[in-house]
PDB file of C-alpha atoms in Angstrom:
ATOM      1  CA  UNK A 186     -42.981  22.922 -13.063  1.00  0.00           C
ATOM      2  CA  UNK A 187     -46.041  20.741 -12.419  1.00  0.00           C
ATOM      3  CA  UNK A 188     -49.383  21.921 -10.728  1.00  0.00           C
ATOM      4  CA  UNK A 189     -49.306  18.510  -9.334  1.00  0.00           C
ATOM      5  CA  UNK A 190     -47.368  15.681  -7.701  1.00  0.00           C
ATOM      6  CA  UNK A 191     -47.281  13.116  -5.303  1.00  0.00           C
ATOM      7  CA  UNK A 192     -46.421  12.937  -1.704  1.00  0.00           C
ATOM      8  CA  UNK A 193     -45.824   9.229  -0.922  1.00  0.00           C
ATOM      9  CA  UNK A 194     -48.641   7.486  -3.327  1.00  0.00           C
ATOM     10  CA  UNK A 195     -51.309  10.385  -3.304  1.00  0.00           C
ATOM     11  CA  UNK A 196     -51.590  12.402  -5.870  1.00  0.00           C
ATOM     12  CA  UNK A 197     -51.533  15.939  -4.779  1.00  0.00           C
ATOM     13  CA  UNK A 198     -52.539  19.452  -6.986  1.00  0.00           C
ATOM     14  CA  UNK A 199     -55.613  20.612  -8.681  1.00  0.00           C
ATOM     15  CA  UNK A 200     -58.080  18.454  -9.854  1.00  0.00           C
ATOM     16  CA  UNK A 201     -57.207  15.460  -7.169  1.00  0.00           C
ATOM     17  CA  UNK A 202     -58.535  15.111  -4.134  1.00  0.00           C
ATOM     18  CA  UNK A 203     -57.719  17.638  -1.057  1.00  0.00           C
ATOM     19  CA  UNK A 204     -54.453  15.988   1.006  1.00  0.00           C
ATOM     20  CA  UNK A 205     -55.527  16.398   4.664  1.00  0.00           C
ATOM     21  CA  UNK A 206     -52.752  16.495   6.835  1.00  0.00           C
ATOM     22  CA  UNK A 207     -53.097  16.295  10.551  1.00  0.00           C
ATOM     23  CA  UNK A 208     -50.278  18.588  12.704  1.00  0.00           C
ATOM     24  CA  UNK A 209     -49.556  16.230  15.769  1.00  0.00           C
ATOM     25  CA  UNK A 210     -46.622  19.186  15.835  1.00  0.00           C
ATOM     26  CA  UNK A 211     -45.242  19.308  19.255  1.00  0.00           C
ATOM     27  CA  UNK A 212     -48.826  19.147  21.112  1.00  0.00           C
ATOM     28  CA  UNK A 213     -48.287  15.244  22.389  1.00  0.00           C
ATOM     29  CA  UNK A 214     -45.662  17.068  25.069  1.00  0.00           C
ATOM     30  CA  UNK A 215     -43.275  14.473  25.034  1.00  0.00           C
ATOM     31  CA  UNK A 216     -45.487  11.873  25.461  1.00  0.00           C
ATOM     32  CA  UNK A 217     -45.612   8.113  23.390  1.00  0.00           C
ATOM     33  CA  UNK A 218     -49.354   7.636  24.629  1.00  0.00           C
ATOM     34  CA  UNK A 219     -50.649  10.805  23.486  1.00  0.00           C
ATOM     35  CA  UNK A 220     -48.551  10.452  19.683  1.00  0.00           C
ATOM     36  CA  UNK A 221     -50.382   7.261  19.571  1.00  0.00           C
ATOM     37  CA  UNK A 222     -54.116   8.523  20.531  1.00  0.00           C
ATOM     38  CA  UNK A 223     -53.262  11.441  18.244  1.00  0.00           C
ATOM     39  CA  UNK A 224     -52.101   9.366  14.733  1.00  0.00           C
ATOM     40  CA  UNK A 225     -55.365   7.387  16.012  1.00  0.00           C
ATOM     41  CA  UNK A 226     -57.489  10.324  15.658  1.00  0.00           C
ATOM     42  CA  UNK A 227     -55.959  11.499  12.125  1.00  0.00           C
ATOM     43  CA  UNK A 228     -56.343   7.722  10.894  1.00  0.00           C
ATOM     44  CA  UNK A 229     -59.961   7.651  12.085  1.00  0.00           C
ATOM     45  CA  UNK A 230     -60.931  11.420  10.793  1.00  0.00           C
ATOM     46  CA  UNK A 231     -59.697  10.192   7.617  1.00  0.00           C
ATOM     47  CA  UNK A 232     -56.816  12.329   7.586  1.00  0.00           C
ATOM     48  CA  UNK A 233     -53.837  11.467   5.098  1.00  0.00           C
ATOM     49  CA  UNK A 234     -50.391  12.224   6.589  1.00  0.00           C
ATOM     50  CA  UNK A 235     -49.622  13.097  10.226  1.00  0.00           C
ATOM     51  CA  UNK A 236     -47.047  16.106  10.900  1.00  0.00           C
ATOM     52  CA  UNK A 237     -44.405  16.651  13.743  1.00  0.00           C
ATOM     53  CA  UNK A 238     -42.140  18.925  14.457  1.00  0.00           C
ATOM     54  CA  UNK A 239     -38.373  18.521  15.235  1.00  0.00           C
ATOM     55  CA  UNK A 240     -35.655  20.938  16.585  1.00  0.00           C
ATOM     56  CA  UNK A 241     -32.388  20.799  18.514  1.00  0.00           C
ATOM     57  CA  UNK A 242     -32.767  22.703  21.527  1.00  0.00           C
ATOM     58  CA  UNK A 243     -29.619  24.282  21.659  1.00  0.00           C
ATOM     59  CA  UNK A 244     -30.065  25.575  18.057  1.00  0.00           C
ATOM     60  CA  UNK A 245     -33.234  26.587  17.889  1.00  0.00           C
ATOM     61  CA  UNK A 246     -33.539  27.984  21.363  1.00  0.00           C
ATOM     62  CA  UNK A 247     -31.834  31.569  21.655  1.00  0.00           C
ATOM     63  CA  UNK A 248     -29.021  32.139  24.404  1.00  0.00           C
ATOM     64  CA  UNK A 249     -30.687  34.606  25.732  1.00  0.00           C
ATOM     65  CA  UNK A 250     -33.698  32.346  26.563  1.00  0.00           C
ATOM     66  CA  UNK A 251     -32.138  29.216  27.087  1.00  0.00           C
ATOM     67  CA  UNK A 252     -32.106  29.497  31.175  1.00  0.00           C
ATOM     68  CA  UNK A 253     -34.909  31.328  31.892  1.00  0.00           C
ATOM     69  CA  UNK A 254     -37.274  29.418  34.571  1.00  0.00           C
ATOM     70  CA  UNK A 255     -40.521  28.482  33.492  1.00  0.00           C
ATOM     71  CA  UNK A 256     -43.184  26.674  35.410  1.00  0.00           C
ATOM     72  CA  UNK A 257     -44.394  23.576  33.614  1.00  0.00           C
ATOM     73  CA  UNK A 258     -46.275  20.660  34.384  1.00  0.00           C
ATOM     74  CA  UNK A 259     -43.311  19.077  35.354  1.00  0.00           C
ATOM     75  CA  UNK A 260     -42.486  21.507  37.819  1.00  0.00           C
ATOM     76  CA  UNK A 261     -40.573  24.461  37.752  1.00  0.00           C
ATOM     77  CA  UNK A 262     -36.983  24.380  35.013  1.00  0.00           C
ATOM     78  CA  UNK A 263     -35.029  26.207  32.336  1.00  0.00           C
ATOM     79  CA  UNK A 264     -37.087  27.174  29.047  1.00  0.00           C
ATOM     80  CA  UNK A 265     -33.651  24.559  27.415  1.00  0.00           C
ATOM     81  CA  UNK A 266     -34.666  22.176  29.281  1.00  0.00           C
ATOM     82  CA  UNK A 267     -38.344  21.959  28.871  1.00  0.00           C
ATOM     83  CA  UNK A 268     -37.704  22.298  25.068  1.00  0.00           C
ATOM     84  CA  UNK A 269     -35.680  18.914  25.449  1.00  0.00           C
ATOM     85  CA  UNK A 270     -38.501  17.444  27.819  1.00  0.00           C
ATOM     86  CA  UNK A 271     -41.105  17.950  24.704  1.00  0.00           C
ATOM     87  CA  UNK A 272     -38.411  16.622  21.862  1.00  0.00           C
ATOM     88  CA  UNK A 273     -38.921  12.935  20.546  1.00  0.00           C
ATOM     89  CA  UNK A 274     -35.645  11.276  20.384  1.00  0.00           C
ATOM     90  CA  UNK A 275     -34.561   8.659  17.903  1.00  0.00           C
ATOM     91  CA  UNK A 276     -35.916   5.628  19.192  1.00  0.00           C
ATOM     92  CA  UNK A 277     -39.824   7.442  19.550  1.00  0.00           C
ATOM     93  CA  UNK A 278     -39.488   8.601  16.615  1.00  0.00           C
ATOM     94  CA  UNK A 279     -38.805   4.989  15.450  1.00  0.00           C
ATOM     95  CA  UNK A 280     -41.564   4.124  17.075  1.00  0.00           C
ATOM     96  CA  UNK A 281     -44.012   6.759  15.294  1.00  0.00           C
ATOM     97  CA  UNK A 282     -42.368   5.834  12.172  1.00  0.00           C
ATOM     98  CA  UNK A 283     -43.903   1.813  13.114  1.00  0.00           C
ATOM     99  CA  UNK A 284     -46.829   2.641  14.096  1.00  0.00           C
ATOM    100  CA  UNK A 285     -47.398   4.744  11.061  1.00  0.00           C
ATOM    101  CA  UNK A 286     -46.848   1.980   9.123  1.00  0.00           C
ATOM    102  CA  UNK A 287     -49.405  -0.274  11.094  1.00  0.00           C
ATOM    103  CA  UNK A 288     -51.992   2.073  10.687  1.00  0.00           C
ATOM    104  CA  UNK A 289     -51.759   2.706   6.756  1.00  0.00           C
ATOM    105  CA  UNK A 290     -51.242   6.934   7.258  1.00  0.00           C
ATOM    106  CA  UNK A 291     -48.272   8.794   5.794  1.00  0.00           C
ATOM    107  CA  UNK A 292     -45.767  10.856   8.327  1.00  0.00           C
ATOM    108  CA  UNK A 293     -43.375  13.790   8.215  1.00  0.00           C
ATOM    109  CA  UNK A 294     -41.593  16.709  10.082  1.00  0.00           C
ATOM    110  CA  UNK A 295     -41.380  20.695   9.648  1.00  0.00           C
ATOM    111  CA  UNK A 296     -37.720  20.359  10.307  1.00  0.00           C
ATOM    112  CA  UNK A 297     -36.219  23.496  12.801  1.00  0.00           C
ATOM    113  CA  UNK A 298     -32.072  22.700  11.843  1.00  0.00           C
ATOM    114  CA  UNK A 299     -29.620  21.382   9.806  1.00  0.00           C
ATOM    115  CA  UNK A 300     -29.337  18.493  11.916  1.00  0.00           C
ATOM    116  CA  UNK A 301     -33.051  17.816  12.664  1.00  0.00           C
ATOM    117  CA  UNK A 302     -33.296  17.367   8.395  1.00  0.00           C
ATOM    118  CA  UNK A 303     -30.645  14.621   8.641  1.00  0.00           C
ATOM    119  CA  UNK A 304     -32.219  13.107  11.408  1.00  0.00           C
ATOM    120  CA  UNK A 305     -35.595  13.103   9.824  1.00  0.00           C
ATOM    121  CA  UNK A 306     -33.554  11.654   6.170  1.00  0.00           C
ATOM    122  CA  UNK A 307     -32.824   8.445   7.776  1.00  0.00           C
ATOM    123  CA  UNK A 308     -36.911   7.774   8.067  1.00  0.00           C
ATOM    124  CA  UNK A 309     -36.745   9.077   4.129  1.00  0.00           C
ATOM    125  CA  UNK A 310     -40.456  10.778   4.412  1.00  0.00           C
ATOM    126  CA  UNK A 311     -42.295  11.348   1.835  1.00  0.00           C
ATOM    127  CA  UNK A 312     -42.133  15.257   2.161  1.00  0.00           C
ATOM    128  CA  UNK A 313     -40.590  17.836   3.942  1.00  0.00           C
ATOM    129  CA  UNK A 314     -41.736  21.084   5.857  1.00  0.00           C
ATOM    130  CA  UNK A 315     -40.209  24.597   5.944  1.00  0.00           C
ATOM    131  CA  UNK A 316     -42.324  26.326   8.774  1.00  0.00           C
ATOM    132  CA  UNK A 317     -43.182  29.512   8.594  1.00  0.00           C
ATOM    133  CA  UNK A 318     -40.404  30.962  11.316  1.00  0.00           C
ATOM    134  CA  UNK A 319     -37.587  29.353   9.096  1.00  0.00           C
ATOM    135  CA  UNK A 320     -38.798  30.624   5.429  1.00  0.00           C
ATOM    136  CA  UNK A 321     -35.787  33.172   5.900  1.00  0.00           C
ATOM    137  CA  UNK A 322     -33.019  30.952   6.580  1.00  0.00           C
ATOM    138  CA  UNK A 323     -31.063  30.280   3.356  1.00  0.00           C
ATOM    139  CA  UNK A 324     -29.060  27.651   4.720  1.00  0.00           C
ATOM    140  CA  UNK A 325     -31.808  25.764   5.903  1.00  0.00           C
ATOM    141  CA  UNK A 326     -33.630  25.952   3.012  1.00  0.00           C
ATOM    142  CA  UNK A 327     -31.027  24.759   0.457  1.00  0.00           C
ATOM    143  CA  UNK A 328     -30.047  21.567   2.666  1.00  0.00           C
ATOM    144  CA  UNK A 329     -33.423  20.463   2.960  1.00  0.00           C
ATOM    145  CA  UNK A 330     -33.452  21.333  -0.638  1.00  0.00           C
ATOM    146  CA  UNK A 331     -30.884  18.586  -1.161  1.00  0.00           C
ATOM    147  CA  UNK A 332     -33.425  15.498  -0.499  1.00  0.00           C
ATOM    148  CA  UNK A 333     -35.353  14.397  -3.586  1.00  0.00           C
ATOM    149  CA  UNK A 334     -38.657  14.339  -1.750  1.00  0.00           C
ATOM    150  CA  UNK A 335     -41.220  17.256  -2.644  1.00  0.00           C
ATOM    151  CA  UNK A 336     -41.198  20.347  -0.121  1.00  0.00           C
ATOM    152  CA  UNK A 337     -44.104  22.234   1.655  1.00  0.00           C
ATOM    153  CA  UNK A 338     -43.239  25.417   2.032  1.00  0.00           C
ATOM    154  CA  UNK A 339     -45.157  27.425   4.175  1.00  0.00           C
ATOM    155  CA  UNK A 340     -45.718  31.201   3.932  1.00  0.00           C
ATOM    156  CA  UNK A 341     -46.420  33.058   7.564  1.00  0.00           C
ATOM    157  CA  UNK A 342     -45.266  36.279   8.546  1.00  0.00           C
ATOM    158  CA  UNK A 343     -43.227  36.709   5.309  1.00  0.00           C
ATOM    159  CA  UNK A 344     -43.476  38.907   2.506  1.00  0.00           C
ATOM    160  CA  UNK A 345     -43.821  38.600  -0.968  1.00  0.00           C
ATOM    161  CA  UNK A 346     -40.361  39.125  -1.705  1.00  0.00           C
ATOM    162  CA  UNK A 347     -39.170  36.633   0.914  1.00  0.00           C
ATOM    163  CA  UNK A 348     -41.646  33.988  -0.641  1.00  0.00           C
ATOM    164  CA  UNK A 349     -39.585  34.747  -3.842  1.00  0.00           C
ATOM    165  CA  UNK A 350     -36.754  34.136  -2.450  1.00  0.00           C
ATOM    166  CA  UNK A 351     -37.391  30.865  -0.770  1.00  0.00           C
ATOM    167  CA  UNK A 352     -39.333  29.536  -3.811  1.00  0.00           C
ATOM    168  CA  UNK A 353     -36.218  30.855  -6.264  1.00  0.00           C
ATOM    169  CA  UNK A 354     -33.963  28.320  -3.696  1.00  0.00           C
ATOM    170  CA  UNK A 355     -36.958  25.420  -3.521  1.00  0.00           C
ATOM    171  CA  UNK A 356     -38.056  25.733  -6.889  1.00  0.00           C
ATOM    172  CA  UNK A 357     -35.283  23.456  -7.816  1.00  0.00           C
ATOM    173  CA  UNK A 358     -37.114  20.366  -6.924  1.00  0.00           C
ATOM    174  CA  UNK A 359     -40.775  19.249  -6.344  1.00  0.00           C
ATOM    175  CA  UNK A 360     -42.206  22.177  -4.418  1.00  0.00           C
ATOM    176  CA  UNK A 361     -46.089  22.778  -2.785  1.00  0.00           C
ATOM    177  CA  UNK A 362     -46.840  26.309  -1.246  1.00  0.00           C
ATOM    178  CA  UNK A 363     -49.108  26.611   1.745  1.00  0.00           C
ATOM    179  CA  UNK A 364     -50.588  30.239   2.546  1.00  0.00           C
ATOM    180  CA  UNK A 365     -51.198  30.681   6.499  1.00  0.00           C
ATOM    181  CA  UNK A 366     -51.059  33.310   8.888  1.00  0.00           C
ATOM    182  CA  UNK A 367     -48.854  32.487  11.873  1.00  0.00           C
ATOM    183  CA  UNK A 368     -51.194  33.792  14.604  1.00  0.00           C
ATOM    184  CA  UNK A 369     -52.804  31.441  16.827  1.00  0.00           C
ATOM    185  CA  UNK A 370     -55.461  31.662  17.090  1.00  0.00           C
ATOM    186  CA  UNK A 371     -55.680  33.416  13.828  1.00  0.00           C
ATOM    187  CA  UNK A 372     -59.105  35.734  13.692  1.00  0.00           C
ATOM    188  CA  UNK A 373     -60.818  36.124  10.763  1.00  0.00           C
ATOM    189  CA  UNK A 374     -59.828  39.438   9.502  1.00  0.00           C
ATOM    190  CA  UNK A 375     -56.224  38.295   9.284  1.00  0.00           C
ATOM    191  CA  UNK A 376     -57.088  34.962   7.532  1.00  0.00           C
ATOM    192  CA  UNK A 377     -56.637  36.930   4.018  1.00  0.00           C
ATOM    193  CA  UNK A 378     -57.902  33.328   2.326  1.00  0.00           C
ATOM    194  CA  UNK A 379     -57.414  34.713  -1.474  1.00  0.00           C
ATOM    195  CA  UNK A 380     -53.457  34.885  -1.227  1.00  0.00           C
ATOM    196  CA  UNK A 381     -54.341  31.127  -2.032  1.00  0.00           C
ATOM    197  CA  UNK A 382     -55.524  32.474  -5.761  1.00  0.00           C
ATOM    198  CA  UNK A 383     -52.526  35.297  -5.804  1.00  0.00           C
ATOM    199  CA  UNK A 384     -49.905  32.409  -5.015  1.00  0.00           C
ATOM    200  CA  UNK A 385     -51.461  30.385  -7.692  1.00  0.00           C
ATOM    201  CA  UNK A 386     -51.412  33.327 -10.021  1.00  0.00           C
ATOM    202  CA  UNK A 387     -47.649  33.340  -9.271  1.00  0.00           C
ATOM    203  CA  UNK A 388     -46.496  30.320  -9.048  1.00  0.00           C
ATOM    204  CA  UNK A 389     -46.740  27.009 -10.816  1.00  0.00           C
ATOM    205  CA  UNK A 390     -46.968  24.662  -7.887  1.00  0.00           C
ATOM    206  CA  UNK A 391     -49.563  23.217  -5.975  1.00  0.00           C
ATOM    207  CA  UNK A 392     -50.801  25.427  -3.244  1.00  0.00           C
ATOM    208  CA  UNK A 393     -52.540  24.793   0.052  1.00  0.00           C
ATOM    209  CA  UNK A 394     -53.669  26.159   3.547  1.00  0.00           C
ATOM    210  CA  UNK A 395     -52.191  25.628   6.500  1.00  0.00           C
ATOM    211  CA  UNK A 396     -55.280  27.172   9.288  1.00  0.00           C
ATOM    212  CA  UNK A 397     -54.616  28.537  12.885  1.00  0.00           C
ATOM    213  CA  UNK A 398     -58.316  29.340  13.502  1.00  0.00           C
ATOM    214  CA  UNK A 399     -60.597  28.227  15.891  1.00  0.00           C
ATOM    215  CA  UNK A 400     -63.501  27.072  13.236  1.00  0.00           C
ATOM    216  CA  UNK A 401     -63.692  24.663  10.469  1.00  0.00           C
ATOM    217  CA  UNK A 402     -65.300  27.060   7.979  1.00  0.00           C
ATOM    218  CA  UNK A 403     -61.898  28.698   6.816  1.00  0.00           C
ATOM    219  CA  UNK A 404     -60.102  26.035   5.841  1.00  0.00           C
ATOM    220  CA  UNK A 405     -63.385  25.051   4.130  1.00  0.00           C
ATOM    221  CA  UNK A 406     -63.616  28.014   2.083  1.00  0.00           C
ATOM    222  CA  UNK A 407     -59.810  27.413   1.038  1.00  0.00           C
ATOM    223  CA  UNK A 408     -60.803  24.358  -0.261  1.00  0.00           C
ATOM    224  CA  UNK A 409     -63.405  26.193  -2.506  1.00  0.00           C
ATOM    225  CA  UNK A 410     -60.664  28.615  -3.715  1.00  0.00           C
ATOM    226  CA  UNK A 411     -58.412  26.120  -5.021  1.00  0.00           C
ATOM    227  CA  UNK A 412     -56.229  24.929  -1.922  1.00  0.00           C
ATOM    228  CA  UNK A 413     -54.657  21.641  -2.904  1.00  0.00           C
ATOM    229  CA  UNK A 414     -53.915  20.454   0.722  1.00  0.00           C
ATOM    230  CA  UNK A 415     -55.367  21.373   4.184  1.00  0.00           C
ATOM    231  CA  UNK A 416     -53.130  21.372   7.132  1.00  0.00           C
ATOM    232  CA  UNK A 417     -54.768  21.785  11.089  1.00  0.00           C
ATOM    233  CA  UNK A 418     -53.284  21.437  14.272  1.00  0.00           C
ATOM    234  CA  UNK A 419     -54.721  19.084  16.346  1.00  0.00           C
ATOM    235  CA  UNK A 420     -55.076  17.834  19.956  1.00  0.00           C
ATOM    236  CA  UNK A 421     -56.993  15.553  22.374  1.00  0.00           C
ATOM    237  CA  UNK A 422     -58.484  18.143  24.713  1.00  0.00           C
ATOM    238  CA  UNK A 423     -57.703  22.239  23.588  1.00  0.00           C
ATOM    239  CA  UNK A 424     -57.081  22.664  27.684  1.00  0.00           C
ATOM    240  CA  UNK A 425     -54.050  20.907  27.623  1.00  0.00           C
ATOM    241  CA  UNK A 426     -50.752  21.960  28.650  1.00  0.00           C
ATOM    242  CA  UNK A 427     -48.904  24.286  25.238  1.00  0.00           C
ATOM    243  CA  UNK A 428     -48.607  27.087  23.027  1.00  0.00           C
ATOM    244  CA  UNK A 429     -50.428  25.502  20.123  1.00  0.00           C
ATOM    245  CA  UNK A 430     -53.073  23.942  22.124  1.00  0.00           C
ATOM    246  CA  UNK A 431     -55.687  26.526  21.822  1.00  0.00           C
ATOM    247  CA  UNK A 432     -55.859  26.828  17.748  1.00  0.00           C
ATOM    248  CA  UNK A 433     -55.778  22.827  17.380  1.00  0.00           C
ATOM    249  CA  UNK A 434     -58.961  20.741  16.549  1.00  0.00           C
ATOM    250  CA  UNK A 435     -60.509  18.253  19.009  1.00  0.00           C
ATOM    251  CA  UNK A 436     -60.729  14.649  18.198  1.00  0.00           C
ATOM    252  CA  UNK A 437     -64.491  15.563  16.689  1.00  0.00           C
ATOM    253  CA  UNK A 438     -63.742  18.432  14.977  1.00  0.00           C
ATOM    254  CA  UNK A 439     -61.373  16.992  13.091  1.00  0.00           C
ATOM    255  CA  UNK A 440     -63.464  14.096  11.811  1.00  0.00           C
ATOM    256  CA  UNK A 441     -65.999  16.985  10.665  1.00  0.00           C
ATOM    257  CA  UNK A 442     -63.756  18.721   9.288  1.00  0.00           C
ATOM    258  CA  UNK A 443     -62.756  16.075   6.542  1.00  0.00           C
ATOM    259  CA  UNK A 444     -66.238  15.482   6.372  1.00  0.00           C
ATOM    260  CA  UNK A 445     -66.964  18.960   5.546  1.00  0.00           C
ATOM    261  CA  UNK A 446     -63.791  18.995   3.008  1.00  0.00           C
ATOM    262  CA  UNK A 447     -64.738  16.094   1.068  1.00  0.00           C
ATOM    263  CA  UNK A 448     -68.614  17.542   0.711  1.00  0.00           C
ATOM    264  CA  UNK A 449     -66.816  20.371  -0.624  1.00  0.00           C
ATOM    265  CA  UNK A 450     -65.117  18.288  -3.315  1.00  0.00           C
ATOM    266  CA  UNK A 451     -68.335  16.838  -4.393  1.00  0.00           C
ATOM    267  CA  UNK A 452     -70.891  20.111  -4.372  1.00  0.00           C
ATOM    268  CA  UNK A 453     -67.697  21.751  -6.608  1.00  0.00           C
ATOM    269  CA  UNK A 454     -68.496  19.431  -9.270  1.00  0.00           C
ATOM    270  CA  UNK A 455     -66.391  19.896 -12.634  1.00  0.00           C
ATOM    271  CA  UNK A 456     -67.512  23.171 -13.914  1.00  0.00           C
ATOM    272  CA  UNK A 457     -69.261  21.131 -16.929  1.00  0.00           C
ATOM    273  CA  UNK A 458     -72.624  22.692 -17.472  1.00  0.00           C
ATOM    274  CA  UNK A 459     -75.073  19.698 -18.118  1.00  0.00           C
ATOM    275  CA  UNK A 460     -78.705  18.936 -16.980  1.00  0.00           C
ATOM    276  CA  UNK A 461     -79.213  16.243 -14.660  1.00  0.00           C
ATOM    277  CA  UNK A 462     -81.983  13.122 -14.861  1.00  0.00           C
ATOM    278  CA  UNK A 463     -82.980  14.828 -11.241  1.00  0.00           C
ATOM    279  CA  UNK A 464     -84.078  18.096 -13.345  1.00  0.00           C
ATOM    280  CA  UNK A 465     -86.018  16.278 -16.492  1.00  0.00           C
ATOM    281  CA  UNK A 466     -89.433  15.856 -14.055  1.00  0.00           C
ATOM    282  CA  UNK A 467     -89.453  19.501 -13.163  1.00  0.00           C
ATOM    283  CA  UNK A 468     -88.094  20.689 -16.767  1.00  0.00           C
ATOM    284  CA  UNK A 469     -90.939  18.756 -17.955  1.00  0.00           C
ATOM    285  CA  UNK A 470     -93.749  20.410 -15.689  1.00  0.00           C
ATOM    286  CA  UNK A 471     -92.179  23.566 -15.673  1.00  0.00           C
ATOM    287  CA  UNK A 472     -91.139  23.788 -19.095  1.00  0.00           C
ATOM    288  CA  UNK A 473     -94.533  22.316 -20.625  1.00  0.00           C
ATOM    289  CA  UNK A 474     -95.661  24.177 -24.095  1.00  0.00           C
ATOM    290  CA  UNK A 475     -92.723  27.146 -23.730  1.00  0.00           C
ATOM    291  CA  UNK A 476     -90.289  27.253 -27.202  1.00  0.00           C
ATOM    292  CA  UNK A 477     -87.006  27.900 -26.918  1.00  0.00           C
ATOM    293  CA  UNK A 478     -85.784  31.505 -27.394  1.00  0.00           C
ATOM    294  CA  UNK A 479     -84.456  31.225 -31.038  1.00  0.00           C
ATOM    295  CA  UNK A 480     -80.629  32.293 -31.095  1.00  0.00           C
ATOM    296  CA  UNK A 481     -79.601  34.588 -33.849  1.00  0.00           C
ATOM    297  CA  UNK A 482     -76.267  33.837 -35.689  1.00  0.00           C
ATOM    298  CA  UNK A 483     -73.505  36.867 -35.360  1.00  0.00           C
TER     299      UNK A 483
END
């Protein structure tokens, strides 16, 4: 399989440059206003795709948990419904799909369900997600796996052999990998940032980072190991009402963050030893009257 490909028209893989997606996830609560600020924010950062997240309630939600009470800033009502009061419905998510469009950036969905993947089809984005909580679900994986568009596949709390096993189903089409640790926030000592090397080792597909810390110097670093794409949550203010709240970048981290990325990308460089016209003043002072060391043949 290829080490690269392309998600809508950007190339993605090694030796092009980093795809920077922007997880909107489910942190606009529901709200039109706050989707809009936040694809305004990715656009601005400079950000290439914007990422949601879509479930059905009943599905994803487990019986057990479905009417337990839970205060909200709604006011007090069952965990089933507030999982409903967060979920975009068909005619926001035309909406995000139109706006989107207006503002030149690239959208898709970690899909939850069966039918959350043929409700995303119908908007025929230019990727798909498998999140981390659903790497185990077979069924999942091979309908998604029936849509021609390439697959992110992310890796938390799984094991090698699970990875396997979801790449062995996924494999079958365009495929990118994204090492992450589902803990959020994720401290450092659990980041483990060279299973982005070990899954390139492994596998012939692109393979990026999807970070749950609180800085921007991890996902930095797995830019310098090789990560293809960078995926970060991200919010308007981290005190805002939500589980994913507290590991997501602020408006201005964000914007630093591609800043930082792209910096990266240049100080890399191509691995092509050469001397630059910046280095011929000093050579020439610093080198003045020494011989080269003679090199004997073997």
């Amino acid at each position: 399989m290829p080490e690269c490909l392309y998600i809508g028209d950007r190339k993605v893989g090694k030796g092009y440059p980093t795809y920077i997606i922007a997880e909107i996830g489910i942190n606009h609560n529901g709200e039109m206003d706050v989707v809009r600020k936040l694809i305004d924010v990715a656009v601005e950062a400079g950000c290439n795709a914007v990422k949601f997240q879509k479930r059905t309630p009943e599905l994803c939600v487990p019986l057990e948990q479905q009417s337990v009470i839970r205060e909200t800033p709604w006011g007090e009502m069952t965990y089933l419904a507030y999982r409903h009061r967060v979920e975009l419905d068909i005619a926001q998510y035309e909406q995000i799909d139109q706006y989107c469009r207006k503002k030149h950036i690239a959208w898709f969905a970690s899909c939850w369900d069966l039918p959350s993947v043929d409700f995303m089809r119908q908007f025929d984005p230019p990727c798909y997600k498998i999140a981390s909580a659903t790497l185990t679900d077979t069924n999942l994986l091979h309908h998604v796996r029936r849509n021609e568009q390439p697959i992110i596949l992310s890796t938390g709390m799984s094991t090698m052999t699970e990875i396997r096993e979801a790449v062995t189903v996924l494999s079958k089409g365009e495929l990118l990998i994204a090492h992450t640790t589902s803990s959020y926030a994720c401290s450092h000592d659990e980041l483990n940032l060279r299973m982005i090397q070990a899954l390139q080792a492994e596998f012939d597909f692109p393979v990026g980072y999807s970070g749950h810390e609180k800085n921007l110097l991890p996902s930095c670093i797995a830019v310098a190991l090789g990560a293809s794409f960078v995926e970060r949550h991200i919010t308007l203010d981290r005190r805002m009402w939500g589980s994913d709240q507290s590991a997501s970048l602020e408006p201005d981290e964000l914007k630093q963050l591609v800043l930082d990325i792209r910096e990266v990308e240049t100080a890399l460089g191509d691995g092509v030893k050469r001397v630059y016209e910046t280095e011929r003043p000093i050579m020439a002072k610093l080198r003045n009257g020494r011989t080269s060391v003679p090199v004997k043949a073997d």
